[in-house]
mmCIF file with all atom_site columns, C-alpha atoms in Angstrom:
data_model
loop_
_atom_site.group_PDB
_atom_site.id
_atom_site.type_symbol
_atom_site.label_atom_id
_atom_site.label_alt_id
_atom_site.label_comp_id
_atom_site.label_asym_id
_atom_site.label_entity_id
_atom_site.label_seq_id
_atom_site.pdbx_PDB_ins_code
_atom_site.Cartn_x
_atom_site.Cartn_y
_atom_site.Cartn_z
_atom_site.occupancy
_atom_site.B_iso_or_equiv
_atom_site.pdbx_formal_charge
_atom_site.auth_seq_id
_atom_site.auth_comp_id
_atom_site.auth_asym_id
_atom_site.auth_atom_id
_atom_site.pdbx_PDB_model_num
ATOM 1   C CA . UNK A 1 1   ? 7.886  65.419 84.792 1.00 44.00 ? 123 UNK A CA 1
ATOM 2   C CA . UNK A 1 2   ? 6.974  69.102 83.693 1.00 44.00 ? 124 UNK A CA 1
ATOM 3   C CA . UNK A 1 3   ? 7.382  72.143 85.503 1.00 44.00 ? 125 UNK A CA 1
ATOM 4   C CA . UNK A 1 4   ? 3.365  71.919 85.431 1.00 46.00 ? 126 UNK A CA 1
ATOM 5   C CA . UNK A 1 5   ? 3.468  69.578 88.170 1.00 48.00 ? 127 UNK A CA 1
ATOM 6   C CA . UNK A 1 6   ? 1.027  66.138 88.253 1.00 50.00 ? 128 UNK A CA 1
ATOM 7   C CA . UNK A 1 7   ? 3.740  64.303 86.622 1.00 50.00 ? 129 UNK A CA 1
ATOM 8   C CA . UNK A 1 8   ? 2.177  64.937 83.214 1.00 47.00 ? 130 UNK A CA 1
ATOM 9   C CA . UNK A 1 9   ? 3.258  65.790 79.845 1.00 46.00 ? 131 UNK A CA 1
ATOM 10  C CA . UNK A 1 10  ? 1.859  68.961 78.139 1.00 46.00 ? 132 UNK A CA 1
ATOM 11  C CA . UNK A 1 11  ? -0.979 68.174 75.732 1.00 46.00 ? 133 UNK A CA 1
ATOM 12  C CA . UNK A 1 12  ? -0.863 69.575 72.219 1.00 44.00 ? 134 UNK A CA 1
ATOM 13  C CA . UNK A 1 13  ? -3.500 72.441 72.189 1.00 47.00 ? 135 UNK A CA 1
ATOM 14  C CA . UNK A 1 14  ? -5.900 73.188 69.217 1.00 43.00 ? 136 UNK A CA 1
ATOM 15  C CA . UNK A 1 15  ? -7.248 71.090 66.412 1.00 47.00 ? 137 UNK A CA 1
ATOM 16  C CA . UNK A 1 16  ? -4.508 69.207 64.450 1.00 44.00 ? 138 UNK A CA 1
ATOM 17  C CA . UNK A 1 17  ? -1.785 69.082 66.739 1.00 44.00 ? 139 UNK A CA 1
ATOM 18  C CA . UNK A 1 18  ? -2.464 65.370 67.909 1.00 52.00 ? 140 UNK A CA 1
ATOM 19  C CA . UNK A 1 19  ? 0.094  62.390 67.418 1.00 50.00 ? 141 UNK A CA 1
ATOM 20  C CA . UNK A 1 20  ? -0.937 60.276 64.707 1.00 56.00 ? 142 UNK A CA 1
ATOM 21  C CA . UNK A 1 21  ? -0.335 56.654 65.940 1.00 63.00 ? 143 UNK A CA 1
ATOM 22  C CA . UNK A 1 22  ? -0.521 53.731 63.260 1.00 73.00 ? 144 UNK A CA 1
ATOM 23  C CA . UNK A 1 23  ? -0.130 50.670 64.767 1.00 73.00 ? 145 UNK A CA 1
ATOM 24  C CA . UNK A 1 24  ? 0.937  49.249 61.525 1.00 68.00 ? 146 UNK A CA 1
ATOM 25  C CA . UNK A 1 25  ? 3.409  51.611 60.851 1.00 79.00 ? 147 UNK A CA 1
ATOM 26  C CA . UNK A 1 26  ? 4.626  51.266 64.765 1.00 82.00 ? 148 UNK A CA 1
ATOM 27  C CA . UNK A 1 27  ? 4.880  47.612 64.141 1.00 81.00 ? 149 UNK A CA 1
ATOM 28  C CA . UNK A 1 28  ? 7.012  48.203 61.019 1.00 82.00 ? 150 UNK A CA 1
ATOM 29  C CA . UNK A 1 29  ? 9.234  50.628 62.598 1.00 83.00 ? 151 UNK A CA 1
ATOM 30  C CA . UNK A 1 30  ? 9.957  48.072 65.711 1.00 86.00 ? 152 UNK A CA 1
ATOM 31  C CA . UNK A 1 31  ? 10.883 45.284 63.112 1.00 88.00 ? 153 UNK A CA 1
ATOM 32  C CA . UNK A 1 32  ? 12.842 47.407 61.350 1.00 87.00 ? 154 UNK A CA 1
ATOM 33  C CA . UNK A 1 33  ? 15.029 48.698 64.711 1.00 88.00 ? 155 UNK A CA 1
ATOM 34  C CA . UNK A 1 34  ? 15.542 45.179 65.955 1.00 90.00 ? 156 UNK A CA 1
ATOM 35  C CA . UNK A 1 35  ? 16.349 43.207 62.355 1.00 91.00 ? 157 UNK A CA 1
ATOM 36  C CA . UNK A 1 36  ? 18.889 46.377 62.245 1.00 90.00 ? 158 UNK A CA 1
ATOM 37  C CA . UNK A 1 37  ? 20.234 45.274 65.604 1.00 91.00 ? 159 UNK A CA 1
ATOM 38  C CA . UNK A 1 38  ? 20.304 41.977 64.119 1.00 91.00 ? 160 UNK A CA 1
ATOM 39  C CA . UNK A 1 39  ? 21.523 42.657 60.866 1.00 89.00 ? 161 UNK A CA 1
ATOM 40  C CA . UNK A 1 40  ? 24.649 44.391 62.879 1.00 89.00 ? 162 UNK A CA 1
ATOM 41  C CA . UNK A 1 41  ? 25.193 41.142 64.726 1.00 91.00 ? 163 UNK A CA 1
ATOM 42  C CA . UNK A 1 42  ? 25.284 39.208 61.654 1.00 89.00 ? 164 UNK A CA 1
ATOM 43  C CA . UNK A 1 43  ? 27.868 41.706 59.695 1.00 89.00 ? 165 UNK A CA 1
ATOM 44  C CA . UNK A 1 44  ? 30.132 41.563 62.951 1.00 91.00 ? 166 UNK A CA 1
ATOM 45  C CA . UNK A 1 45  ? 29.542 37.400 63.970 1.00 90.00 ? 167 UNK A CA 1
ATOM 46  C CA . UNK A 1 46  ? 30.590 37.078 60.029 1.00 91.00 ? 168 UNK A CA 1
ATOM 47  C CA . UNK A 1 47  ? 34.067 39.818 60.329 1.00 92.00 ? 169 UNK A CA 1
ATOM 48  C CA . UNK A 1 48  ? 35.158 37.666 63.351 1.00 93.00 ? 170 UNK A CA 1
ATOM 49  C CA . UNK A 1 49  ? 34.566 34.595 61.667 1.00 91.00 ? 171 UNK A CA 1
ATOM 50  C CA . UNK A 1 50  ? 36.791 35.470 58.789 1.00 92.00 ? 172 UNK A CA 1
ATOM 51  C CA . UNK A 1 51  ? 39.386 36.887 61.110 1.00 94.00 ? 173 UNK A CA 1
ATOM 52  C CA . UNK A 1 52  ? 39.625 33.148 62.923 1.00 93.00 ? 174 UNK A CA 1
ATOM 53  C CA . UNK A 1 53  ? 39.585 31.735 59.480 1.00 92.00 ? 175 UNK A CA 1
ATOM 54  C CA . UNK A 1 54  ? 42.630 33.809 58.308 1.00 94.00 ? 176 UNK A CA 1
ATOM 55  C CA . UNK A 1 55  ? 44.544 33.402 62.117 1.00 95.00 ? 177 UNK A CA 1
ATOM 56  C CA . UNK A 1 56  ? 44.014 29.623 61.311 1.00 93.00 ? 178 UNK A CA 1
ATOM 57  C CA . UNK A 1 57  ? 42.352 29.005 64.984 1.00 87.00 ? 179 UNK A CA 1
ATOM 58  C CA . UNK A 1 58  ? 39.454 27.122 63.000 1.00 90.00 ? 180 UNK A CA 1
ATOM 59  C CA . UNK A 1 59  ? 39.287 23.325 61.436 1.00 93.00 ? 181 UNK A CA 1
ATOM 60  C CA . UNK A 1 60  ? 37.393 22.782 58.450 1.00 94.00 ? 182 UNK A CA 1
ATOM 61  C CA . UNK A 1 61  ? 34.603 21.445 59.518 1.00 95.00 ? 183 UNK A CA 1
ATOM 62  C CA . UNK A 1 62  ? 34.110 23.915 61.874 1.00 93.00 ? 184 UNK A CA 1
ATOM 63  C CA . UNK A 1 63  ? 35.091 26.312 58.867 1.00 93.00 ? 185 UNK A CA 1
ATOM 64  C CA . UNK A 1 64  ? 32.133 24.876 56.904 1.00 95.00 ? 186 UNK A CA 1
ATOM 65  C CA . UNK A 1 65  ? 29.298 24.911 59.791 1.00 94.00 ? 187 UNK A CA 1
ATOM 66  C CA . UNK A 1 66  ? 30.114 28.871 60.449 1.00 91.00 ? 188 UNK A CA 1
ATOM 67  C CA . UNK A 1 67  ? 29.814 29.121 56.437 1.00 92.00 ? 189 UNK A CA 1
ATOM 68  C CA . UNK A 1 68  ? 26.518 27.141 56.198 1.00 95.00 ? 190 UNK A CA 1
ATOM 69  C CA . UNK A 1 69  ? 25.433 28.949 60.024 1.00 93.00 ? 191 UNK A CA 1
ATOM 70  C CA . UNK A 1 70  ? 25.996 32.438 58.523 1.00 91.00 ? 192 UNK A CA 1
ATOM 71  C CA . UNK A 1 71  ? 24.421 31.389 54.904 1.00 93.00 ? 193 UNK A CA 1
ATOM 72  C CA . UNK A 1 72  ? 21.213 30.289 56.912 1.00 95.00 ? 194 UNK A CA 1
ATOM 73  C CA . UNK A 1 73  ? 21.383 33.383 58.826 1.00 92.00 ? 195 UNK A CA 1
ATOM 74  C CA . UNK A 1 74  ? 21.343 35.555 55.599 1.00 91.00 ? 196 UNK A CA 1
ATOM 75  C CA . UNK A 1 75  ? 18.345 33.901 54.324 1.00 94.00 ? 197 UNK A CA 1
ATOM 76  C CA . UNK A 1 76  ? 16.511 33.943 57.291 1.00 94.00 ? 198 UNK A CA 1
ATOM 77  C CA . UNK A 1 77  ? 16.942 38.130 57.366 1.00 92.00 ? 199 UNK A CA 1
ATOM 78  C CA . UNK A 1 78  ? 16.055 38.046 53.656 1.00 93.00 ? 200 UNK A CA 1
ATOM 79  C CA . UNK A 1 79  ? 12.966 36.617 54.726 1.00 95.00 ? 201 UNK A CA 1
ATOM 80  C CA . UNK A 1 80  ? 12.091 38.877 57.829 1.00 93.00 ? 202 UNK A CA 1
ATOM 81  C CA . UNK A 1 81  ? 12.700 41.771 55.805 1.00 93.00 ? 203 UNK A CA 1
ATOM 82  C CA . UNK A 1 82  ? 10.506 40.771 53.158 1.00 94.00 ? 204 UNK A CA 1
ATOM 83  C CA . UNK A 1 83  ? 7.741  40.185 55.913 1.00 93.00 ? 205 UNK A CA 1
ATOM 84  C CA . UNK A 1 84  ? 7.628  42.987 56.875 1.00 90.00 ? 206 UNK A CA 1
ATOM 85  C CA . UNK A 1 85  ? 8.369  44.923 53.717 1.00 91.00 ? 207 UNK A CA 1
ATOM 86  C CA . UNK A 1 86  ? 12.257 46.221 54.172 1.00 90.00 ? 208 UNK A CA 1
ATOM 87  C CA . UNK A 1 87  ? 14.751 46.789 51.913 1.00 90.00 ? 209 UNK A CA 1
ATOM 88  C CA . UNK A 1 88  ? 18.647 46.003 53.043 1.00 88.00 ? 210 UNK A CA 1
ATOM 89  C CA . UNK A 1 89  ? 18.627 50.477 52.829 1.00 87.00 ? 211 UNK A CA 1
ATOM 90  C CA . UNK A 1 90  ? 15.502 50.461 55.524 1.00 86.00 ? 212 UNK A CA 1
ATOM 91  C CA . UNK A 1 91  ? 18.084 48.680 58.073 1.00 84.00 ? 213 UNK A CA 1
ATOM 92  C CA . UNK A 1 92  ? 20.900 51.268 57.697 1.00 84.00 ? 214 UNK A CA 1
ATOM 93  C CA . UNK A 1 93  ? 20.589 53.746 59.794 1.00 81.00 ? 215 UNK A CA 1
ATOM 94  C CA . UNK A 1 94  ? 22.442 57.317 58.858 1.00 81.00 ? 216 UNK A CA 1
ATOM 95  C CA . UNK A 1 95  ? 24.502 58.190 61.920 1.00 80.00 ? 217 UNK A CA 1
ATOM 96  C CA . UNK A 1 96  ? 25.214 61.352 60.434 1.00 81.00 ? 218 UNK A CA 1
ATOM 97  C CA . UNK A 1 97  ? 29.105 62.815 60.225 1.00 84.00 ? 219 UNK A CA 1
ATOM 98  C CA . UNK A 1 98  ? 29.920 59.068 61.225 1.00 81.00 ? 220 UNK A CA 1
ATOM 99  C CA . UNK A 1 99  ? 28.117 57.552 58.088 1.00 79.00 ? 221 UNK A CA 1
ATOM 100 C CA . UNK A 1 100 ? 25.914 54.546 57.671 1.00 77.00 ? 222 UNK A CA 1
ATOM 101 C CA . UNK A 1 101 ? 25.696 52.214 60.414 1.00 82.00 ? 223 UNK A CA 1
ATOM 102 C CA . UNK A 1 102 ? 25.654 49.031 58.124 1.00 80.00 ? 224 UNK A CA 1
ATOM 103 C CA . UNK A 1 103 ? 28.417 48.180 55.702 1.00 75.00 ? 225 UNK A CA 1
ATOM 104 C CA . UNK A 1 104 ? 27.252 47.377 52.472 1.00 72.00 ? 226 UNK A CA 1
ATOM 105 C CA . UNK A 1 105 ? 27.568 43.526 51.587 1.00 61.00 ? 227 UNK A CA 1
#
């Protein structure tokens, strides 16, 4: 809401001082947010595996599905992002003073 009333936004005034919107770009952008989100999963699903690993809590086999699970999962973002035209640095968002959201690999 504005202080105009109506429940509107301002509009930009003059020539030139529309929003560009590129649906491609838009489209992009959203894939790259949620294989980020993803990505993040994947970095923490793969810490807490290795944590179980070295408490012992897992068998073997269950040791070698995670492994094969994770590997799979890997592949699959390799693939996404190469859809879409990411790099591994287009996922890792900058959160300023607290660094890079995504640990390197």
């Amino acid at each position: 809401m504005t202080a105009q009333g109506g429940g509107r936004a301002p509009r930009a005034e003059g020539p030139g001082r529309r929003i560009a919107l590129d649906p491609e770009s838009v489209g992009k952008d959203l894939a790259a947010l949620v294989l980020t989100v993803v990505e993040l999963l994947r970095q923490l699903m793969e810490r807490q595996a290795l944590r179980r690993i070295d408490a012992g809590d897992l068998s073997e086999d269950r040791i070698e599905e995670l492994g094969r699970t994770l590997m799979a999962l890997e592949e699959r973002m390799d693939e996404l992002r190469e859809h879409f035209g990411l790099s591994p640095e287009d996922l890792n968002i900058d959160l300023g003073p607290l660094g890079p959201l995504l640990s390197p690999d």
